[in-house]
Amino acid sequence: MTPPPVGRRPVARAVSVLAALVAASGVALHLSRSANPTVLVLATFAFAAWLFCLVALVAALRARSLALTILALALVGAGVVQYGPLVASSPVYDDDPAGGVPLKVMVQNLEFGRAAPHDVVRAVRTGGVDVLLTVEATPESADALRTAGLTSLLPHESAATAPGTEGVAVWSRYPLSSPERIPGFSLGVLRTEMAGPSGPVTVVAAHPVAPVFDGPRAVEEADRLRSYLGGLPGPAPVVVGGDFNATWDHVRFRELRGLGYADSVSAGGDGWVPTWPADRRFPPLIGIDHILARGAVSVGETSTVRVDRTDHRGVTATVRLPA
């Protein structure tokens, strides 16, 4: 590589330093436990900030600076550790030589109940979905889904619909118990028991509040959700899905792994699966809609579904239950 003119090296050094600072902020945000609303919102974009380490590395090489090159490489390594689990599949959690019984799960935020019902039903039909978890489910949207033919595919329903953003509903190919709405959540968390294809399964649809609206409340609900999910009894598998208003870069979401929960993206090595915002001229930027499982053989095969009149893409994944 031809060395840059001496006069350009200070510029390259300055670019490297600035880019390294941005990348370092991304690493710090990924690790932060702060309840500050600004920090929580910025953590959503920690991955984008970390990517500046590549700019820092190129600029350091252009500046022929050993110290800056080492710093940039250290930041690259930090990101590999942070985001490696998203692409390094580790799907097996239970010793089941049969590979488990597949359960196709879909999550959809209906955005004030306005999501196009026929799009949702089409996604369920074409995707072979066995369980649909919906948030922001209004009484009107539930009626529209029934009219569009959802009950011919998923005849069992456990719903706590409500106006605006507080409704939650689960639809299933298999029998469901009556809904149990969990107190302490602004937007709604619902639990139901499913008589699944290989035995009982606890199903939880979750929608904790977003930090952009109420940072302290978001932290409180994230902690409450972690405590609730951690206290669910076993050994029956647990399937959790919904709009978590959190990404892989939010430490409280990642801490669910310590309770035995695996999210479909990291467990399946599915990489970057953005779901919001889905109603813009540009593609979705961040992944805040998730499917998790505990006590399953595996969870993965994550993909997204485009549904009109909502700002969230639907998410589907396959949970393999113990046979």
PDB file of C-alpha atoms in Angstrom, residues 129-316:
ATOM      1  CA  VAL A 129     -47.793 -21.259  11.911  1.00  0.00           C
ATOM      2  CA  ASP A 130     -48.988 -23.214  14.944  1.00  0.00           C
ATOM      3  CA  VAL A 131     -49.066 -20.379  17.501  1.00  0.00           C
ATOM      4  CA  LEU A 132     -49.637 -16.666  16.873  1.00  0.00           C
ATOM      5  CA  LEU A 133     -48.832 -14.157  19.618  1.00  0.00           C
ATOM      6  CA  THR A 134     -50.183 -10.644  19.056  1.00  0.00           C
ATOM      7  CA  VAL A 135     -49.695  -7.420  20.986  1.00  0.00           C
ATOM      8  CA  GLU A 136     -51.617  -4.150  20.665  1.00  0.00           C
ATOM      9  CA  ALA A 137     -54.591  -6.406  20.003  1.00  0.00           C
ATOM     10  CA  THR A 138     -57.848  -4.456  20.176  1.00  0.00           C
ATOM     11  CA  PRO A 139     -61.322  -6.035  20.271  1.00  0.00           C
ATOM     12  CA  GLU A 140     -61.864  -4.772  16.719  1.00  0.00           C
ATOM     13  CA  SER A 141     -58.623  -6.304  15.435  1.00  0.00           C
ATOM     14  CA  ALA A 142     -59.490  -9.660  17.016  1.00  0.00           C
ATOM     15  CA  ASP A 143     -62.871  -9.578  15.287  1.00  0.00           C
ATOM     16  CA  ALA A 144     -61.173  -8.656  11.984  1.00  0.00           C
ATOM     17  CA  LEU A 145     -58.753 -11.575  12.301  1.00  0.00           C
ATOM     18  CA  ARG A 146     -61.610 -13.968  12.948  1.00  0.00           C
ATOM     19  CA  THR A 147     -63.514 -12.613   9.948  1.00  0.00           C
ATOM     20  CA  ALA A 148     -60.387 -12.959   7.782  1.00  0.00           C
ATOM     21  CA  GLY A 149     -60.285 -16.667   8.562  1.00  0.00           C
ATOM     22  CA  LEU A 150     -57.726 -16.976  11.369  1.00  0.00           C
ATOM     23  CA  THR A 151     -59.902 -19.331  13.426  1.00  0.00           C
ATOM     24  CA  SER A 152     -60.043 -21.829  10.579  1.00  0.00           C
ATOM     25  CA  LEU A 153     -56.261 -22.152  10.914  1.00  0.00           C
ATOM     26  CA  LEU A 154     -55.780 -21.498  14.638  1.00  0.00           C
ATOM     27  CA  PRO A 155     -59.103 -22.336  16.285  1.00  0.00           C
ATOM     28  CA  HIS A 156     -58.027 -21.858  19.906  1.00  0.00           C
ATOM     29  CA  GLU A 157     -57.816 -18.371  21.419  1.00  0.00           C
ATOM     30  CA  SER A 158     -56.641 -16.923  24.719  1.00  0.00           C
ATOM     31  CA  ALA A 159     -57.100 -13.170  24.601  1.00  0.00           C
ATOM     32  CA  ALA A 160     -57.096 -10.091  26.797  1.00  0.00           C
ATOM     33  CA  THR A 161     -57.861  -7.474  24.148  1.00  0.00           C
ATOM     34  CA  ALA A 162     -58.030  -3.784  25.009  1.00  0.00           C
ATOM     35  CA  PRO A 163     -58.230  -0.453  23.211  1.00  0.00           C
ATOM     36  CA  GLY A 164     -55.013   1.185  22.032  1.00  0.00           C
ATOM     37  CA  THR A 165     -51.773  -0.564  22.915  1.00  0.00           C
ATOM     38  CA  GLU A 166     -52.687  -2.641  25.969  1.00  0.00           C
ATOM     39  CA  GLY A 167     -54.290  -5.697  24.369  1.00  0.00           C
ATOM     40  CA  VAL A 168     -52.607  -9.101  24.093  1.00  0.00           C
ATOM     41  CA  ALA A 169     -53.908 -12.246  22.409  1.00  0.00           C
ATOM     42  CA  VAL A 170     -52.662 -15.747  21.604  1.00  0.00           C
ATOM     43  CA  TRP A 171     -54.093 -17.949  18.850  1.00  0.00           C
ATOM     44  CA  SER A 172     -53.176 -21.620  18.526  1.00  0.00           C
ATOM     45  CA  ARG A 173     -53.649 -24.820  16.588  1.00  0.00           C
ATOM     46  CA  TYR A 174     -53.692 -26.575  19.986  1.00  0.00           C
ATOM     47  CA  PRO A 175     -56.008 -26.044  22.990  1.00  0.00           C
ATOM     48  CA  LEU A 176     -55.266 -23.091  25.270  1.00  0.00           C
ATOM     49  CA  SER A 177     -56.257 -22.323  28.843  1.00  0.00           C
ATOM     50  CA  SER A 178     -58.016 -19.124  29.868  1.00  0.00           C
ATOM     51  CA  PRO A 179     -55.779 -16.050  29.664  1.00  0.00           C
ATOM     52  CA  GLU A 180     -53.926 -14.862  32.735  1.00  0.00           C
ATOM     53  CA  ARG A 181     -53.013 -11.192  32.442  1.00  0.00           C
ATOM     54  CA  ILE A 182     -49.884 -10.532  34.511  1.00  0.00           C
ATOM     55  CA  PRO A 183     -50.133  -7.359  36.628  1.00  0.00           C
ATOM     56  CA  GLY A 184     -47.487  -4.657  36.683  1.00  0.00           C
ATOM     57  CA  PHE A 185     -47.045  -4.110  32.943  1.00  0.00           C
ATOM     58  CA  SER A 186     -48.295  -0.987  31.192  1.00  0.00           C
ATOM     59  CA  LEU A 187     -48.884  -2.597  27.791  1.00  0.00           C
ATOM     60  CA  GLY A 188     -49.694  -6.154  28.682  1.00  0.00           C
ATOM     61  CA  VAL A 189     -48.174  -9.556  29.436  1.00  0.00           C
ATOM     62  CA  LEU A 190     -50.386 -12.624  29.053  1.00  0.00           C
ATOM     63  CA  ARG A 191     -49.831 -16.235  30.062  1.00  0.00           C
ATOM     64  CA  THR A 192     -51.729 -19.267  28.835  1.00  0.00           C
ATOM     65  CA  GLU A 193     -51.146 -23.013  29.016  1.00  0.00           C
ATOM     66  CA  MET A 194     -51.170 -24.925  25.733  1.00  0.00           C
ATOM     67  CA  ALA A 195     -51.820 -28.635  25.282  1.00  0.00           C
ATOM     68  CA  GLY A 196     -49.021 -28.907  22.745  1.00  0.00           C
ATOM     69  CA  PRO A 197     -48.178 -31.634  20.252  1.00  0.00           C
ATOM     70  CA  SER A 198     -45.891 -33.418  22.714  1.00  0.00           C
ATOM     71  CA  GLY A 199     -47.201 -32.219  26.063  1.00  0.00           C
ATOM     72  CA  PRO A 200     -48.018 -29.044  27.993  1.00  0.00           C
ATOM     73  CA  VAL A 201     -46.324 -25.774  27.012  1.00  0.00           C
ATOM     74  CA  THR A 202     -46.487 -22.452  28.844  1.00  0.00           C
ATOM     75  CA  VAL A 203     -46.985 -19.599  26.374  1.00  0.00           C
ATOM     76  CA  VAL A 204     -46.292 -15.973  27.309  1.00  0.00           C
ATOM     77  CA  ALA A 205     -47.014 -12.966  25.091  1.00  0.00           C
ATOM     78  CA  ALA A 206     -45.042  -9.947  26.282  1.00  0.00           C
ATOM     79  CA  HIS A 207     -45.069  -6.223  25.571  1.00  0.00           C
ATOM     80  CA  PRO A 208     -43.029  -4.230  28.105  1.00  0.00           C
ATOM     81  CA  VAL A 209     -42.976  -0.456  27.717  1.00  0.00           C
ATOM     82  CA  ALA A 210     -40.409   1.236  25.465  1.00  0.00           C
ATOM     83  CA  PRO A 211     -37.571   3.261  27.019  1.00  0.00           C
ATOM     84  CA  VAL A 212     -38.177   6.105  24.571  1.00  0.00           C
ATOM     85  CA  PHE A 213     -41.485   6.756  26.346  1.00  0.00           C
ATOM     86  CA  ASP A 214     -40.535   6.063  29.964  1.00  0.00           C
ATOM     87  CA  GLY A 215     -36.956   5.030  30.756  1.00  0.00           C
ATOM     88  CA  PRO A 216     -37.350   4.240  34.474  1.00  0.00           C
ATOM     89  CA  ARG A 217     -40.591   2.358  33.814  1.00  0.00           C
ATOM     90  CA  ALA A 218     -38.919   0.408  30.995  1.00  0.00           C
ATOM     91  CA  VAL A 219     -36.146  -0.708  33.355  1.00  0.00           C
ATOM     92  CA  GLU A 220     -38.694  -1.616  36.030  1.00  0.00           C
ATOM     93  CA  GLU A 221     -40.762  -3.687  33.601  1.00  0.00           C
ATOM     94  CA  ALA A 222     -37.698  -5.373  32.098  1.00  0.00           C
ATOM     95  CA  ASP A 223     -36.617  -6.417  35.587  1.00  0.00           C
ATOM     96  CA  ARG A 224     -40.159  -7.514  36.464  1.00  0.00           C
ATOM     97  CA  LEU A 225     -40.435  -9.558  33.270  1.00  0.00           C
ATOM     98  CA  ARG A 226     -37.107 -11.250  33.961  1.00  0.00           C
ATOM     99  CA  SER A 227     -38.231 -12.087  37.488  1.00  0.00           C
ATOM    100  CA  TYR A 228     -41.577 -13.413  36.274  1.00  0.00           C
ATOM    101  CA  LEU A 229     -40.109 -15.558  33.509  1.00  0.00           C
ATOM    102  CA  GLY A 230     -37.456 -16.875  35.851  1.00  0.00           C
ATOM    103  CA  GLY A 231     -40.134 -17.971  38.308  1.00  0.00           C
ATOM    104  CA  LEU A 232     -42.230 -19.975  35.853  1.00  0.00           C
ATOM    105  CA  PRO A 233     -42.278 -23.633  36.881  1.00  0.00           C
ATOM    106  CA  GLY A 234     -40.783 -26.437  34.828  1.00  0.00           C
ATOM    107  CA  PRO A 235     -40.135 -28.908  33.429  1.00  0.00           C
ATOM    108  CA  ALA A 236     -42.737 -28.036  30.792  1.00  0.00           C
ATOM    109  CA  PRO A 237     -41.245 -25.905  27.995  1.00  0.00           C
ATOM    110  CA  VAL A 238     -41.934 -22.168  27.976  1.00  0.00           C
ATOM    111  CA  VAL A 239     -42.378 -20.178  24.762  1.00  0.00           C
ATOM    112  CA  VAL A 240     -42.232 -16.397  25.015  1.00  0.00           C
ATOM    113  CA  GLY A 241     -42.818 -13.924  22.229  1.00  0.00           C
ATOM    114  CA  GLY A 242     -43.722 -10.326  21.645  1.00  0.00           C
ATOM    115  CA  ASP A 243     -42.507  -6.784  21.222  1.00  0.00           C
ATOM    116  CA  PHE A 244     -39.827  -6.513  23.907  1.00  0.00           C
ATOM    117  CA  ASN A 245     -38.882  -2.941  22.962  1.00  0.00           C
ATOM    118  CA  ALA A 246     -35.302  -4.139  23.419  1.00  0.00           C
ATOM    119  CA  THR A 247     -32.504  -5.350  21.172  1.00  0.00           C
ATOM    120  CA  TRP A 248     -29.511  -7.637  21.685  1.00  0.00           C
ATOM    121  CA  ASP A 249     -27.672  -4.511  22.827  1.00  0.00           C
ATOM    122  CA  HIS A 250     -29.883  -4.131  25.918  1.00  0.00           C
ATOM    123  CA  VAL A 251     -28.264  -5.972  28.787  1.00  0.00           C
ATOM    124  CA  ARG A 252     -31.542  -6.796  30.545  1.00  0.00           C
ATOM    125  CA  PHE A 253     -32.802  -8.612  27.464  1.00  0.00           C
ATOM    126  CA  ARG A 254     -29.580 -10.610  27.158  1.00  0.00           C
ATOM    127  CA  GLU A 255     -29.781 -11.568  30.819  1.00  0.00           C
ATOM    128  CA  LEU A 256     -32.771 -13.778  30.024  1.00  0.00           C
ATOM    129  CA  ARG A 257     -30.204 -16.278  28.741  1.00  0.00           C
ATOM    130  CA  GLY A 258     -29.043 -16.726  32.316  1.00  0.00           C
ATOM    131  CA  LEU A 259     -32.528 -17.982  33.186  1.00  0.00           C
ATOM    132  CA  GLY A 260     -32.337 -20.695  30.540  1.00  0.00           C
ATOM    133  CA  TYR A 261     -34.130 -18.784  27.783  1.00  0.00           C
ATOM    134  CA  ALA A 262     -32.710 -18.788  24.277  1.00  0.00           C
ATOM    135  CA  ASP A 263     -33.878 -16.281  21.695  1.00  0.00           C
ATOM    136  CA  SER A 264     -34.338 -17.616  18.201  1.00  0.00           C
ATOM    137  CA  VAL A 265     -31.858 -15.232  16.564  1.00  0.00           C
ATOM    138  CA  SER A 266     -28.793 -15.974  18.688  1.00  0.00           C
ATOM    139  CA  ALA A 267     -29.674 -19.645  19.271  1.00  0.00           C
ATOM    140  CA  GLY A 268     -30.172 -20.222  15.561  1.00  0.00           C
ATOM    141  CA  GLY A 269     -27.221 -18.106  14.454  1.00  0.00           C
ATOM    142  CA  ASP A 270     -29.636 -16.102  12.325  1.00  0.00           C
ATOM    143  CA  GLY A 271     -27.660 -12.869  12.510  1.00  0.00           C
ATOM    144  CA  TRP A 272     -29.328  -9.493  12.214  1.00  0.00           C
ATOM    145  CA  VAL A 273     -33.152  -9.676  12.089  1.00  0.00           C
ATOM    146  CA  PRO A 274     -34.554  -6.107  12.122  1.00  0.00           C
ATOM    147  CA  THR A 275     -38.292  -5.670  12.670  1.00  0.00           C
ATOM    148  CA  TRP A 276     -38.883  -1.941  13.269  1.00  0.00           C
ATOM    149  CA  PRO A 277     -39.799   0.499  11.755  1.00  0.00           C
ATOM    150  CA  ALA A 278     -41.528  -1.419   8.981  1.00  0.00           C
ATOM    151  CA  ASP A 279     -43.708   1.346   7.560  1.00  0.00           C
ATOM    152  CA  ARG A 280     -41.020   3.634   6.124  1.00  0.00           C
ATOM    153  CA  ARG A 281     -39.453   3.960   2.699  1.00  0.00           C
ATOM    154  CA  PHE A 282     -36.284   2.427   4.123  1.00  0.00           C
ATOM    155  CA  PRO A 283     -35.961  -1.109   5.557  1.00  0.00           C
ATOM    156  CA  PRO A 284     -36.374  -1.820   9.295  1.00  0.00           C
ATOM    157  CA  LEU A 285     -33.358  -0.840  11.368  1.00  0.00           C
ATOM    158  CA  ILE A 286     -33.586  -2.634  14.717  1.00  0.00           C
ATOM    159  CA  GLY A 287     -34.819  -5.970  16.037  1.00  0.00           C
ATOM    160  CA  ILE A 288     -37.151  -5.489  19.009  1.00  0.00           C
ATOM    161  CA  ASP A 289     -39.622  -8.325  18.343  1.00  0.00           C
ATOM    162  CA  HIS A 290     -38.414 -11.674  19.641  1.00  0.00           C
ATOM    163  CA  ILE A 291     -39.286 -15.336  20.151  1.00  0.00           C
ATOM    164  CA  LEU A 292     -37.644 -17.180  23.042  1.00  0.00           C
ATOM    165  CA  ALA A 293     -37.911 -20.650  24.514  1.00  0.00           C
ATOM    166  CA  ARG A 294     -36.867 -22.476  27.654  1.00  0.00           C
ATOM    167  CA  GLY A 295     -36.828 -26.237  28.048  1.00  0.00           C
ATOM    168  CA  ALA A 296     -36.920 -26.800  24.290  1.00  0.00           C
ATOM    169  CA  VAL A 297     -34.638 -28.923  22.167  1.00  0.00           C
ATOM    170  CA  SER A 298     -33.864 -25.887  20.013  1.00  0.00           C
ATOM    171  CA  VAL A 299     -35.208 -22.599  18.738  1.00  0.00           C
ATOM    172  CA  GLY A 300     -34.170 -20.910  15.503  1.00  0.00           C
ATOM    173  CA  GLU A 301     -34.923 -20.578  11.800  1.00  0.00           C
ATOM    174  CA  THR A 302     -35.934 -16.950  12.348  1.00  0.00           C
ATOM    175  CA  SER A 303     -37.494 -14.945   9.544  1.00  0.00           C
ATOM    176  CA  THR A 304     -39.666 -11.847   9.185  1.00  0.00           C
ATOM    177  CA  VAL A 305     -43.081 -11.273   7.625  1.00  0.00           C
ATOM    178  CA  ARG A 306     -44.315  -8.094   5.976  1.00  0.00           C
ATOM    179  CA  VAL A 307     -47.760  -7.017   7.171  1.00  0.00           C
ATOM    180  CA  ASP A 308     -49.449  -3.864   5.907  1.00  0.00           C
ATOM    181  CA  ARG A 309     -50.653  -1.043   8.191  1.00  0.00           C
ATOM    182  CA  THR A 310     -48.289  -1.797  11.080  1.00  0.00           C
ATOM    183  CA  ASP A 311     -44.837  -0.454  11.893  1.00  0.00           C
ATOM    184  CA  HIS A 312     -43.559  -3.883  12.935  1.00  0.00           C
ATOM    185  CA  ARG A 313     -42.654  -6.831  10.796  1.00  0.00           C
ATOM    186  CA  GLY A 314     -43.893 -10.129  12.068  1.00  0.00           C
ATOM    187  CA  VAL A 315     -41.317 -12.639  13.286  1.00  0.00           C
ATOM    188  CA  THR A 316     -41.511 -16.401  12.857  1.00  0.00           C
TER     189      THR A 316
END
